[in-house]
């Protein structure tokens, strides 16, 4: 990895965690919203710490470097930390998912009980997302073709034993379920609360092992947990003997990949144009393939990202 994209030190991460929740501009005092879009030449890109987010962050960094920006990548595994850091300008660019981020900002602005604004309708979701992001000094760039969703997997043997093919099947089975997921799953409406409300699944505990991490999948593989939160682009489930349960009541919205930027630092046409090139080529299948290369073949995210961009002529070889 080049020095320009070296990850931040542990000290920087600790500082970010300590300050992100208090340094974001308030909704009552956000001069950045009406100021001209900024064009800082040194940009910090945030990754949410899982494989796909790492890959997207690496691609963003390579594309921005190609356009003349210096970049740095920081991994922050919790949206509750990195979103305020994005507002404050500690982070300038993050890869996000349209419906999920729209609902997250909506809950932040209007309370946890606010009606969801994300939906399978991309245009409606983007309209709501941009309206919620703008007052916070954030600009949501255009989505591309790649879409990802949260998904839930169980051990294939567990599914066979209990006749499970869908999440509705699991709800009807009335089985106690420990769910391996991120700690934020406890409150997010499309995670534990949604599984209980929509499907009647008896989530007895959330085991905070992260979204689709090796540790989370191993916990389900060995029976410590019964289900894992992962994504529809997870290409490693077979290796752990896991299968997805169909979201037959459509709890999850289609989440298109969208870059979100701090407007005051990275709202320029230069950033928009640099990242927009990815929209013409990146597909859901591409993301799944790259995830597999990292998770199963043990390739580095930067190497996979570089190879992909080179093969699609978005950056020069070498």
PDB file of C-alpha atoms in Angstrom:
ATOM      1  CA  UNK A   1       0.000   0.000   0.000  1.00  0.00           C
ATOM      2  CA  UNK A   2       1.373   3.410  -0.906  1.00  0.00           C
ATOM      3  CA  UNK A   3       2.093   5.945   1.868  1.00  0.00           C
ATOM      4  CA  UNK A   4      -0.605   8.234   0.442  1.00  0.00           C
ATOM      5  CA  UNK A   5      -3.220   5.623   1.261  1.00  0.00           C
ATOM      6  CA  UNK A   6      -1.716   4.319   4.484  1.00  0.00           C
ATOM      7  CA  UNK A   7      -4.325   3.690   7.126  1.00  0.00           C
ATOM      8  CA  UNK A   8      -4.483   6.006  10.092  1.00  0.00           C
ATOM      9  CA  UNK A   9      -2.675   5.012  13.283  1.00  0.00           C
ATOM     10  CA  UNK A  10      -4.449   3.670  16.340  1.00  0.00           C
ATOM     11  CA  UNK A  11      -3.978   7.052  18.004  1.00  0.00           C
ATOM     12  CA  UNK A  12      -5.875   8.759  15.184  1.00  0.00           C
ATOM     13  CA  UNK A  13      -8.697   6.253  15.464  1.00  0.00           C
ATOM     14  CA  UNK A  14      -8.966   6.831  19.188  1.00  0.00           C
ATOM     15  CA  UNK A  15      -9.063  10.589  18.604  1.00  0.00           C
ATOM     16  CA  UNK A  16     -11.766  10.197  15.974  1.00  0.00           C
ATOM     17  CA  UNK A  17     -13.878   8.012  18.238  1.00  0.00           C
ATOM     18  CA  UNK A  18     -13.550  10.509  21.059  1.00  0.00           C
ATOM     19  CA  UNK A  19     -14.425  13.589  19.019  1.00  0.00           C
ATOM     20  CA  UNK A  20     -16.696  12.548  16.143  1.00  0.00           C
ATOM     21  CA  UNK A  21     -19.837  12.564  18.245  1.00  0.00           C
ATOM     22  CA  UNK A  22     -19.257  16.140  19.360  1.00  0.00           C
ATOM     23  CA  UNK A  23     -17.614  17.935  16.447  1.00  0.00           C
ATOM     24  CA  UNK A  24     -20.264  17.687  13.727  1.00  0.00           C
ATOM     25  CA  UNK A  25     -21.892  21.012  12.837  1.00  0.00           C
ATOM     26  CA  UNK A  26     -25.301  21.487  14.382  1.00  0.00           C
ATOM     27  CA  UNK A  27     -28.364  21.740  12.179  1.00  0.00           C
ATOM     28  CA  UNK A  28     -28.877  25.257  13.520  1.00  0.00           C
ATOM     29  CA  UNK A  29     -25.426  26.498  12.499  1.00  0.00           C
ATOM     30  CA  UNK A  30     -24.130  24.996   9.288  1.00  0.00           C
ATOM     31  CA  UNK A  31     -22.548  27.678   7.129  1.00  0.00           C
ATOM     32  CA  UNK A  32     -21.040  24.971   4.959  1.00  0.00           C
ATOM     33  CA  UNK A  33     -24.455  24.217   3.498  1.00  0.00           C
ATOM     34  CA  UNK A  34     -24.705  27.532   1.654  1.00  0.00           C
ATOM     35  CA  UNK A  35     -20.991  28.047   0.992  1.00  0.00           C
ATOM     36  CA  UNK A  36     -19.583  27.053  -2.425  1.00  0.00           C
ATOM     37  CA  UNK A  37     -18.628  23.357  -2.664  1.00  0.00           C
ATOM     38  CA  UNK A  38     -15.068  22.817  -1.481  1.00  0.00           C
ATOM     39  CA  UNK A  39     -12.215  21.165  -3.327  1.00  0.00           C
ATOM     40  CA  UNK A  40      -9.565  20.177  -0.815  1.00  0.00           C
ATOM     41  CA  UNK A  41      -6.671  18.465  -2.553  1.00  0.00           C
ATOM     42  CA  UNK A  42      -6.023  16.179   0.432  1.00  0.00           C
ATOM     43  CA  UNK A  43      -8.942  13.913   1.196  1.00  0.00           C
ATOM     44  CA  UNK A  44      -9.629  11.332   3.882  1.00  0.00           C
ATOM     45  CA  UNK A  45     -11.753   8.397   2.773  1.00  0.00           C
ATOM     46  CA  UNK A  46     -13.686   6.410   5.357  1.00  0.00           C
ATOM     47  CA  UNK A  47     -14.235   2.671   5.285  1.00  0.00           C
ATOM     48  CA  UNK A  48     -16.772   0.914   7.506  1.00  0.00           C
ATOM     49  CA  UNK A  49     -14.247  -1.856   8.092  1.00  0.00           C
ATOM     50  CA  UNK A  50     -15.820  -4.779   6.229  1.00  0.00           C
ATOM     51  CA  UNK A  51     -14.458  -6.192   2.975  1.00  0.00           C
ATOM     52  CA  UNK A  52     -16.798  -4.484   0.530  1.00  0.00           C
ATOM     53  CA  UNK A  53     -16.428  -1.105   2.190  1.00  0.00           C
ATOM     54  CA  UNK A  54     -12.652  -1.541   2.175  1.00  0.00           C
ATOM     55  CA  UNK A  55     -12.750  -2.342  -1.552  1.00  0.00           C
ATOM     56  CA  UNK A  56     -14.920   0.665  -2.355  1.00  0.00           C
ATOM     57  CA  UNK A  57     -12.697   2.949  -0.265  1.00  0.00           C
ATOM     58  CA  UNK A  58      -9.628   1.675  -2.106  1.00  0.00           C
ATOM     59  CA  UNK A  59     -11.275   2.249  -5.489  1.00  0.00           C
ATOM     60  CA  UNK A  60     -12.299   5.754  -4.452  1.00  0.00           C
ATOM     61  CA  UNK A  61      -8.729   6.476  -3.354  1.00  0.00           C
ATOM     62  CA  UNK A  62      -7.243   5.222  -6.619  1.00  0.00           C
ATOM     63  CA  UNK A  63      -9.729   7.170  -8.736  1.00  0.00           C
ATOM     64  CA  UNK A  64      -9.188  10.353  -6.755  1.00  0.00           C
ATOM     65  CA  UNK A  65      -5.417   9.984  -6.942  1.00  0.00           C
ATOM     66  CA  UNK A  66      -5.748   9.561 -10.688  1.00  0.00           C
ATOM     67  CA  UNK A  67      -7.573  12.920 -10.675  1.00  0.00           C
ATOM     68  CA  UNK A  68      -4.766  14.618  -8.741  1.00  0.00           C
ATOM     69  CA  UNK A  69      -5.922  14.319  -5.129  1.00  0.00           C
ATOM     70  CA  UNK A  70      -3.822  13.028  -2.244  1.00  0.00           C
ATOM     71  CA  UNK A  71      -5.767  10.462  -0.263  1.00  0.00           C
ATOM     72  CA  UNK A  72      -5.725   8.757   3.104  1.00  0.00           C
ATOM     73  CA  UNK A  73      -7.959   5.883   4.219  1.00  0.00           C
ATOM     74  CA  UNK A  74      -9.308   5.465   7.728  1.00  0.00           C
ATOM     75  CA  UNK A  75     -11.313   2.452   8.932  1.00  0.00           C
ATOM     76  CA  UNK A  76     -14.140   3.207  11.361  1.00  0.00           C
ATOM     77  CA  UNK A  77     -16.452   0.269  11.882  1.00  0.00           C
ATOM     78  CA  UNK A  78     -19.426   2.125  13.318  1.00  0.00           C
ATOM     79  CA  UNK A  79     -21.692   4.541  11.425  1.00  0.00           C
ATOM     80  CA  UNK A  80     -22.521   6.237  14.715  1.00  0.00           C
ATOM     81  CA  UNK A  81     -18.892   7.399  14.755  1.00  0.00           C
ATOM     82  CA  UNK A  82     -17.991   7.938  11.115  1.00  0.00           C
ATOM     83  CA  UNK A  83     -21.103   9.883  10.076  1.00  0.00           C
ATOM     84  CA  UNK A  84     -20.520  12.725  12.563  1.00  0.00           C
ATOM     85  CA  UNK A  85     -16.859  12.689  11.504  1.00  0.00           C
ATOM     86  CA  UNK A  86     -18.025  13.089   7.907  1.00  0.00           C
ATOM     87  CA  UNK A  87     -20.153  16.081   8.924  1.00  0.00           C
ATOM     88  CA  UNK A  88     -17.240  17.691  10.764  1.00  0.00           C
ATOM     89  CA  UNK A  89     -14.730  17.175   7.951  1.00  0.00           C
ATOM     90  CA  UNK A  90     -12.545  14.667   9.775  1.00  0.00           C
ATOM     91  CA  UNK A  91     -13.608  12.294   6.997  1.00  0.00           C
ATOM     92  CA  UNK A  92     -14.298  13.661   3.505  1.00  0.00           C
ATOM     93  CA  UNK A  93     -15.706  10.728   1.513  1.00  0.00           C
ATOM     94  CA  UNK A  94     -17.408   7.451   2.440  1.00  0.00           C
ATOM     95  CA  UNK A  95     -19.056   4.693   0.401  1.00  0.00           C
ATOM     96  CA  UNK A  96     -22.633   4.302   1.603  1.00  0.00           C
ATOM     97  CA  UNK A  97     -25.841   2.448   0.745  1.00  0.00           C
ATOM     98  CA  UNK A  98     -28.750   4.644  -0.287  1.00  0.00           C
ATOM     99  CA  UNK A  99     -31.756   3.237   1.557  1.00  0.00           C
ATOM    100  CA  UNK A 100     -29.889   2.315   4.716  1.00  0.00           C
ATOM    101  CA  UNK A 101     -28.208   5.691   4.998  1.00  0.00           C
ATOM    102  CA  UNK A 102     -31.455   7.538   4.251  1.00  0.00           C
ATOM    103  CA  UNK A 103     -33.229   5.751   7.066  1.00  0.00           C
ATOM    104  CA  UNK A 104     -30.298   6.248   9.410  1.00  0.00           C
ATOM    105  CA  UNK A 105     -30.234  10.005   8.815  1.00  0.00           C
ATOM    106  CA  UNK A 106     -34.020  10.123   9.076  1.00  0.00           C
ATOM    107  CA  UNK A 107     -33.936   8.455  12.483  1.00  0.00           C
ATOM    108  CA  UNK A 108     -31.163  10.818  13.570  1.00  0.00           C
ATOM    109  CA  UNK A 109     -33.167  13.873  12.495  1.00  0.00           C
ATOM    110  CA  UNK A 110     -36.682  12.762  13.403  1.00  0.00           C
ATOM    111  CA  UNK A 111     -36.287  10.112  16.066  1.00  0.00           C
ATOM    112  CA  UNK A 112     -36.034   6.351  16.155  1.00  0.00           C
ATOM    113  CA  UNK A 113     -39.787   5.969  15.625  1.00  0.00           C
ATOM    114  CA  UNK A 114     -39.849   8.041  12.395  1.00  0.00           C
ATOM    115  CA  UNK A 115     -41.444   6.321   9.420  1.00  0.00           C
ATOM    116  CA  UNK A 116     -38.790   4.879   7.069  1.00  0.00           C
ATOM    117  CA  UNK A 117     -37.929   6.904   3.977  1.00  0.00           C
ATOM    118  CA  UNK A 118     -35.846   4.252   2.230  1.00  0.00           C
ATOM    119  CA  UNK A 119     -37.676   1.992  -0.180  1.00  0.00           C
ATOM    120  CA  UNK A 120     -37.119  -0.240  -3.209  1.00  0.00           C
ATOM    121  CA  UNK A 121     -37.810   2.874  -5.323  1.00  0.00           C
ATOM    122  CA  UNK A 122     -34.344   4.285  -6.000  1.00  0.00           C
ATOM    123  CA  UNK A 123     -35.531   7.707  -7.167  1.00  0.00           C
ATOM    124  CA  UNK A 124     -37.706   8.232  -4.087  1.00  0.00           C
ATOM    125  CA  UNK A 125     -34.955   6.977  -1.814  1.00  0.00           C
ATOM    126  CA  UNK A 126     -32.342   9.282  -3.349  1.00  0.00           C
ATOM    127  CA  UNK A 127     -34.668  12.280  -3.092  1.00  0.00           C
ATOM    128  CA  UNK A 128     -35.250  11.617   0.603  1.00  0.00           C
ATOM    129  CA  UNK A 129     -31.580  10.901   1.239  1.00  0.00           C
ATOM    130  CA  UNK A 130     -30.364  14.110  -0.378  1.00  0.00           C
ATOM    131  CA  UNK A 131     -32.942  16.175   1.498  1.00  0.00           C
ATOM    132  CA  UNK A 132     -31.735  14.717   4.786  1.00  0.00           C
ATOM    133  CA  UNK A 133     -28.027  14.959   3.950  1.00  0.00           C
ATOM    134  CA  UNK A 134     -27.911  18.549   2.686  1.00  0.00           C
ATOM    135  CA  UNK A 135     -28.677  20.299   6.015  1.00  0.00           C
ATOM    136  CA  UNK A 136     -25.786  18.364   7.537  1.00  0.00           C
ATOM    137  CA  UNK A 137     -23.317  19.666   4.997  1.00  0.00           C
ATOM    138  CA  UNK A 138     -23.244  16.387   3.089  1.00  0.00           C
ATOM    139  CA  UNK A 139     -23.616  15.790  -0.642  1.00  0.00           C
ATOM    140  CA  UNK A 140     -24.788  12.436  -1.974  1.00  0.00           C
ATOM    141  CA  UNK A 141     -23.314  11.672  -5.381  1.00  0.00           C
ATOM    142  CA  UNK A 142     -25.101   9.646  -8.044  1.00  0.00           C
ATOM    143  CA  UNK A 143     -25.617   5.911  -7.500  1.00  0.00           C
ATOM    144  CA  UNK A 144     -24.295   3.425  -9.994  1.00  0.00           C
ATOM    145  CA  UNK A 145     -25.470  -0.041 -10.978  1.00  0.00           C
ATOM    146  CA  UNK A 146     -24.144  -1.926  -7.947  1.00  0.00           C
ATOM    147  CA  UNK A 147     -26.681  -2.740  -5.261  1.00  0.00           C
ATOM    148  CA  UNK A 148     -26.225  -4.561  -1.995  1.00  0.00           C
ATOM    149  CA  UNK A 149     -28.601  -5.593   0.758  1.00  0.00           C
ATOM    150  CA  UNK A 150     -28.349  -6.914   4.242  1.00  0.00           C
ATOM    151  CA  UNK A 151     -29.028 -10.636   4.310  1.00  0.00           C
ATOM    152  CA  UNK A 152     -29.254 -13.333   6.948  1.00  0.00           C
ATOM    153  CA  UNK A 153     -27.612 -16.748   6.797  1.00  0.00           C
ATOM    154  CA  UNK A 154     -27.814 -19.909   8.881  1.00  0.00           C
ATOM    155  CA  UNK A 155     -25.890 -23.165   8.838  1.00  0.00           C
ATOM    156  CA  UNK A 156     -27.041 -25.401   5.988  1.00  0.00           C
ATOM    157  CA  UNK A 157     -27.439 -28.273   8.466  1.00  0.00           C
ATOM    158  CA  UNK A 158     -29.607 -26.086  10.726  1.00  0.00           C
ATOM    159  CA  UNK A 159     -31.768 -25.079   7.771  1.00  0.00           C
ATOM    160  CA  UNK A 160     -32.210 -28.701   6.728  1.00  0.00           C
ATOM    161  CA  UNK A 161     -33.004 -29.857  10.275  1.00  0.00           C
ATOM    162  CA  UNK A 162     -35.751 -27.273  10.728  1.00  0.00           C
ATOM    163  CA  UNK A 163     -36.993 -27.022   7.136  1.00  0.00           C
ATOM    164  CA  UNK A 164     -35.901 -23.408   6.689  1.00  0.00           C
ATOM    165  CA  UNK A 165     -35.790 -21.637   3.344  1.00  0.00           C
ATOM    166  CA  UNK A 166     -37.117 -18.198   4.269  1.00  0.00           C
ATOM    167  CA  UNK A 167     -37.045 -15.842   7.218  1.00  0.00           C
ATOM    168  CA  UNK A 168     -40.779 -16.510   7.596  1.00  0.00           C
ATOM    169  CA  UNK A 169     -39.952 -20.197   8.077  1.00  0.00           C
ATOM    170  CA  UNK A 170     -37.602 -19.268  10.911  1.00  0.00           C
ATOM    171  CA  UNK A 171     -40.247 -17.092  12.534  1.00  0.00           C
ATOM    172  CA  UNK A 172     -42.818 -19.887  12.382  1.00  0.00           C
ATOM    173  CA  UNK A 173     -40.319 -22.344  13.867  1.00  0.00           C
ATOM    174  CA  UNK A 174     -40.274 -20.348  17.126  1.00  0.00           C
ATOM    175  CA  UNK A 175     -36.610 -21.143  17.687  1.00  0.00           C
ATOM    176  CA  UNK A 176     -34.447 -19.005  19.994  1.00  0.00           C
ATOM    177  CA  UNK A 177     -31.899 -17.246  17.792  1.00  0.00           C
ATOM    178  CA  UNK A 178     -28.596 -15.664  18.733  1.00  0.00           C
ATOM    179  CA  UNK A 179     -27.696 -13.316  15.904  1.00  0.00           C
ATOM    180  CA  UNK A 180     -24.056 -12.581  15.025  1.00  0.00           C
ATOM    181  CA  UNK A 181     -23.983  -8.978  13.806  1.00  0.00           C
ATOM    182  CA  UNK A 182     -22.679  -5.509  14.542  1.00  0.00           C
ATOM    183  CA  UNK A 183     -23.589  -4.063  17.921  1.00  0.00           C
ATOM    184  CA  UNK A 184     -25.769  -1.438  16.209  1.00  0.00           C
ATOM    185  CA  UNK A 185     -28.083  -4.277  15.063  1.00  0.00           C
ATOM    186  CA  UNK A 186     -29.795  -4.067  18.454  1.00  0.00           C
ATOM    187  CA  UNK A 187     -31.498  -0.814  17.420  1.00  0.00           C
ATOM    188  CA  UNK A 188     -31.538  -0.664  13.634  1.00  0.00           C
ATOM    189  CA  UNK A 189     -35.034  -1.238  12.215  1.00  0.00           C
ATOM    190  CA  UNK A 190     -33.892  -3.610   9.460  1.00  0.00           C
ATOM    191  CA  UNK A 191     -31.927  -5.786  11.853  1.00  0.00           C
ATOM    192  CA  UNK A 192     -33.042  -7.291  15.193  1.00  0.00           C
ATOM    193  CA  UNK A 193     -36.152  -5.095  15.684  1.00  0.00           C
ATOM    194  CA  UNK A 194     -37.305  -5.749  12.108  1.00  0.00           C
ATOM    195  CA  UNK A 195     -36.712  -9.474  12.361  1.00  0.00           C
ATOM    196  CA  UNK A 196     -38.881  -9.570  15.457  1.00  0.00           C
ATOM    197  CA  UNK A 197     -41.628  -7.301  14.124  1.00  0.00           C
ATOM    198  CA  UNK A 198     -41.846  -8.459  10.500  1.00  0.00           C
ATOM    199  CA  UNK A 199     -41.062 -12.150  10.894  1.00  0.00           C
ATOM    200  CA  UNK A 200     -41.715 -12.928  14.548  1.00  0.00           C
ATOM    201  CA  UNK A 201     -38.200 -14.324  14.945  1.00  0.00           C
ATOM    202  CA  UNK A 202     -37.180 -14.811  18.576  1.00  0.00           C
ATOM    203  CA  UNK A 203     -33.883 -12.898  18.647  1.00  0.00           C
ATOM    204  CA  UNK A 204     -32.672 -13.641  22.168  1.00  0.00           C
ATOM    205  CA  UNK A 205     -29.306 -11.862  21.806  1.00  0.00           C
ATOM    206  CA  UNK A 206     -27.086  -9.992  19.360  1.00  0.00           C
ATOM    207  CA  UNK A 207     -23.515 -11.281  19.407  1.00  0.00           C
ATOM    208  CA  UNK A 208     -21.400  -8.228  18.402  1.00  0.00           C
ATOM    209  CA  UNK A 209     -19.011  -9.876  15.971  1.00  0.00           C
ATOM    210  CA  UNK A 210     -19.563  -7.519  13.034  1.00  0.00           C
ATOM    211  CA  UNK A 211     -21.352  -7.699   9.701  1.00  0.00           C
ATOM    212  CA  UNK A 212     -20.339 -10.802   7.742  1.00  0.00           C
ATOM    213  CA  UNK A 213     -16.958 -11.118   9.459  1.00  0.00           C
ATOM    214  CA  UNK A 214     -15.091 -14.401   9.607  1.00  0.00           C
ATOM    215  CA  UNK A 215     -15.653 -14.528  13.360  1.00  0.00           C
ATOM    216  CA  UNK A 216     -19.386 -14.001  12.914  1.00  0.00           C
ATOM    217  CA  UNK A 217     -19.711 -16.750  10.324  1.00  0.00           C
ATOM    218  CA  UNK A 218     -17.584 -19.118  12.380  1.00  0.00           C
ATOM    219  CA  UNK A 219     -19.875 -18.531  15.357  1.00  0.00           C
ATOM    220  CA  UNK A 220     -22.814 -19.779  13.281  1.00  0.00           C
ATOM    221  CA  UNK A 221     -20.777 -22.585  11.754  1.00  0.00           C
ATOM    222  CA  UNK A 222     -19.886 -23.969  15.187  1.00  0.00           C
ATOM    223  CA  UNK A 223     -23.356 -23.444  16.669  1.00  0.00           C
ATOM    224  CA  UNK A 224     -22.459 -20.672  19.100  1.00  0.00           C
ATOM    225  CA  UNK A 225     -24.922 -18.461  17.202  1.00  0.00           C
ATOM    226  CA  UNK A 226     -27.809 -19.514  14.982  1.00  0.00           C
ATOM    227  CA  UNK A 227     -27.804 -16.749  12.368  1.00  0.00           C
ATOM    228  CA  UNK A 228     -25.420 -14.161  10.951  1.00  0.00           C
ATOM    229  CA  UNK A 229     -26.042 -10.757   9.419  1.00  0.00           C
ATOM    230  CA  UNK A 230     -24.156 -10.560   6.142  1.00  0.00           C
ATOM    231  CA  UNK A 231     -24.876  -9.174   2.668  1.00  0.00           C
ATOM    232  CA  UNK A 232     -26.179 -10.424  -0.640  1.00  0.00           C
ATOM    233  CA  UNK A 233     -22.706  -9.970  -2.139  1.00  0.00           C
ATOM    234  CA  UNK A 234     -21.036 -12.265   0.406  1.00  0.00           C
ATOM    235  CA  UNK A 235     -19.193 -14.866  -1.674  1.00  0.00           C
ATOM    236  CA  UNK A 236     -17.828 -16.973   1.220  1.00  0.00           C
ATOM    237  CA  UNK A 237     -20.964 -18.578   2.637  1.00  0.00           C
ATOM    238  CA  UNK A 238     -20.307 -21.988   1.082  1.00  0.00           C
ATOM    239  CA  UNK A 239     -16.902 -22.130   2.725  1.00  0.00           C
ATOM    240  CA  UNK A 240     -18.555 -21.864   6.130  1.00  0.00           C
ATOM    241  CA  UNK A 241     -21.420 -24.222   5.291  1.00  0.00           C
ATOM    242  CA  UNK A 242     -23.958 -21.398   5.432  1.00  0.00           C
ATOM    243  CA  UNK A 243     -27.027 -20.598   3.334  1.00  0.00           C
ATOM    244  CA  UNK A 244     -29.093 -17.429   2.987  1.00  0.00           C
ATOM    245  CA  UNK A 245     -32.711 -17.375   4.128  1.00  0.00           C
ATOM    246  CA  UNK A 246     -34.904 -15.544   1.637  1.00  0.00           C
ATOM    247  CA  UNK A 247     -36.250 -12.159   2.719  1.00  0.00           C
ATOM    248  CA  UNK A 248     -39.711 -13.155   1.551  1.00  0.00           C
ATOM    249  CA  UNK A 249     -41.540 -10.223   3.189  1.00  0.00           C
ATOM    250  CA  UNK A 250     -39.043  -7.715   1.819  1.00  0.00           C
ATOM    251  CA  UNK A 251     -37.804  -6.296   5.088  1.00  0.00           C
ATOM    252  CA  UNK A 252     -34.663  -5.060   3.327  1.00  0.00           C
ATOM    253  CA  UNK A 253     -34.617  -2.276   0.777  1.00  0.00           C
ATOM    254  CA  UNK A 254     -32.445  -2.394  -2.316  1.00  0.00           C
ATOM    255  CA  UNK A 255     -29.330  -0.467  -1.313  1.00  0.00           C
ATOM    256  CA  UNK A 256     -27.434   1.128  -4.187  1.00  0.00           C
ATOM    257  CA  UNK A 257     -23.830   2.082  -3.568  1.00  0.00           C
ATOM    258  CA  UNK A 258     -23.472   5.872  -3.326  1.00  0.00           C
ATOM    259  CA  UNK A 259     -20.486   8.030  -2.414  1.00  0.00           C
ATOM    260  CA  UNK A 260     -21.287  10.596   0.283  1.00  0.00           C
ATOM    261  CA  UNK A 261     -18.971  13.584   0.664  1.00  0.00           C
ATOM    262  CA  UNK A 262     -18.431  16.507   2.981  1.00  0.00           C
ATOM    263  CA  UNK A 263     -19.634  19.369   0.772  1.00  0.00           C
ATOM    264  CA  UNK A 264     -17.303  21.982   2.187  1.00  0.00           C
ATOM    265  CA  UNK A 265     -14.213  19.875   1.486  1.00  0.00           C
ATOM    266  CA  UNK A 266     -15.116  17.459  -1.303  1.00  0.00           C
ATOM    267  CA  UNK A 267     -18.228  18.766  -3.013  1.00  0.00           C
ATOM    268  CA  UNK A 268     -16.479  19.813  -6.215  1.00  0.00           C
ATOM    269  CA  UNK A 269     -17.048  18.637  -9.764  1.00  0.00           C
ATOM    270  CA  UNK A 270     -13.537  17.205  -9.646  1.00  0.00           C
ATOM    271  CA  UNK A 271     -14.485  14.713  -6.943  1.00  0.00           C
ATOM    272  CA  UNK A 272     -17.851  14.023  -8.554  1.00  0.00           C
ATOM    273  CA  UNK A 273     -16.295  13.315 -11.947  1.00  0.00           C
ATOM    274  CA  UNK A 274     -13.486  11.176 -10.514  1.00  0.00           C
ATOM    275  CA  UNK A 275     -15.863   8.892  -8.625  1.00  0.00           C
ATOM    276  CA  UNK A 276     -18.593   8.966 -11.276  1.00  0.00           C
ATOM    277  CA  UNK A 277     -16.520   6.891 -13.649  1.00  0.00           C
ATOM    278  CA  UNK A 278     -17.086   3.866 -11.428  1.00  0.00           C
ATOM    279  CA  UNK A 279     -20.847   4.075 -12.030  1.00  0.00           C
ATOM    280  CA  UNK A 280     -20.452   3.093 -15.673  1.00  0.00           C
ATOM    281  CA  UNK A 281     -18.899  -0.300 -14.914  1.00  0.00           C
ATOM    282  CA  UNK A 282     -19.363  -1.519 -11.329  1.00  0.00           C
ATOM    283  CA  UNK A 283     -22.119  -4.126 -10.913  1.00  0.00           C
ATOM    284  CA  UNK A 284     -23.421  -6.205  -8.024  1.00  0.00           C
ATOM    285  CA  UNK A 285     -21.747  -9.274  -9.532  1.00  0.00           C
ATOM    286  CA  UNK A 286     -18.457  -7.383  -9.718  1.00  0.00           C
ATOM    287  CA  UNK A 287     -18.677  -6.573  -6.033  1.00  0.00           C
ATOM    288  CA  UNK A 288     -19.403 -10.196  -5.144  1.00  0.00           C
ATOM    289  CA  UNK A 289     -16.435 -11.343  -7.220  1.00  0.00           C
ATOM    290  CA  UNK A 290     -14.079  -8.854  -5.586  1.00  0.00           C
ATOM    291  CA  UNK A 291     -15.358  -9.769  -2.137  1.00  0.00           C
ATOM    292  CA  UNK A 292     -14.559 -13.402  -2.905  1.00  0.00           C
ATOM    293  CA  UNK A 293     -11.037 -12.546  -4.022  1.00  0.00           C
ATOM    294  CA  UNK A 294     -10.364 -10.843  -0.702  1.00  0.00           C
ATOM    295  CA  UNK A 295     -12.257 -13.175   1.623  1.00  0.00           C
ATOM    296  CA  UNK A 296     -11.545 -16.524  -0.015  1.00  0.00           C
ATOM    297  CA  UNK A 297      -8.386 -16.012  -2.036  1.00  0.00           C
ATOM    298  CA  UNK A 298      -6.784 -13.786   0.621  1.00  0.00           C
ATOM    299  CA  UNK A 299      -5.836 -11.021  -1.799  1.00  0.00           C
ATOM    300  CA  UNK A 300      -5.364  -7.506  -0.447  1.00  0.00           C
ATOM    301  CA  UNK A 301      -8.286  -5.114  -1.043  1.00  0.00           C
ATOM    302  CA  UNK A 302      -5.969  -2.538  -2.633  1.00  0.00           C
ATOM    303  CA  UNK A 303      -4.614  -5.094  -5.113  1.00  0.00           C
ATOM    304  CA  UNK A 304      -8.095  -6.303  -6.047  1.00  0.00           C
ATOM    305  CA  UNK A 305      -9.355  -2.737  -6.415  1.00  0.00           C
ATOM    306  CA  UNK A 306      -6.395  -1.724  -8.564  1.00  0.00           C
ATOM    307  CA  UNK A 307      -6.729  -4.760 -10.849  1.00  0.00           C
ATOM    308  CA  UNK A 308     -10.443  -4.089 -11.325  1.00  0.00           C
ATOM    309  CA  UNK A 309      -9.967  -0.423 -12.189  1.00  0.00           C
ATOM    310  CA  UNK A 310      -7.088  -1.199 -14.537  1.00  0.00           C
ATOM    311  CA  UNK A 311      -9.040  -3.932 -16.322  1.00  0.00           C
ATOM    312  CA  UNK A 312     -11.915  -1.498 -16.866  1.00  0.00           C
ATOM    313  CA  UNK A 313      -9.513   1.235 -18.041  1.00  0.00           C
ATOM    314  CA  UNK A 314     -10.444   3.638 -15.255  1.00  0.00           C
ATOM    315  CA  UNK A 315      -6.807   4.002 -14.199  1.00  0.00           C
ATOM    316  CA  UNK A 316      -3.631   3.239 -16.165  1.00  0.00           C
ATOM    317  CA  UNK A 317      -1.788  -0.005 -15.592  1.00  0.00           C
ATOM    318  CA  UNK A 318       1.317   0.082 -13.478  1.00  0.00           C
TER     319      UNK A 318
END
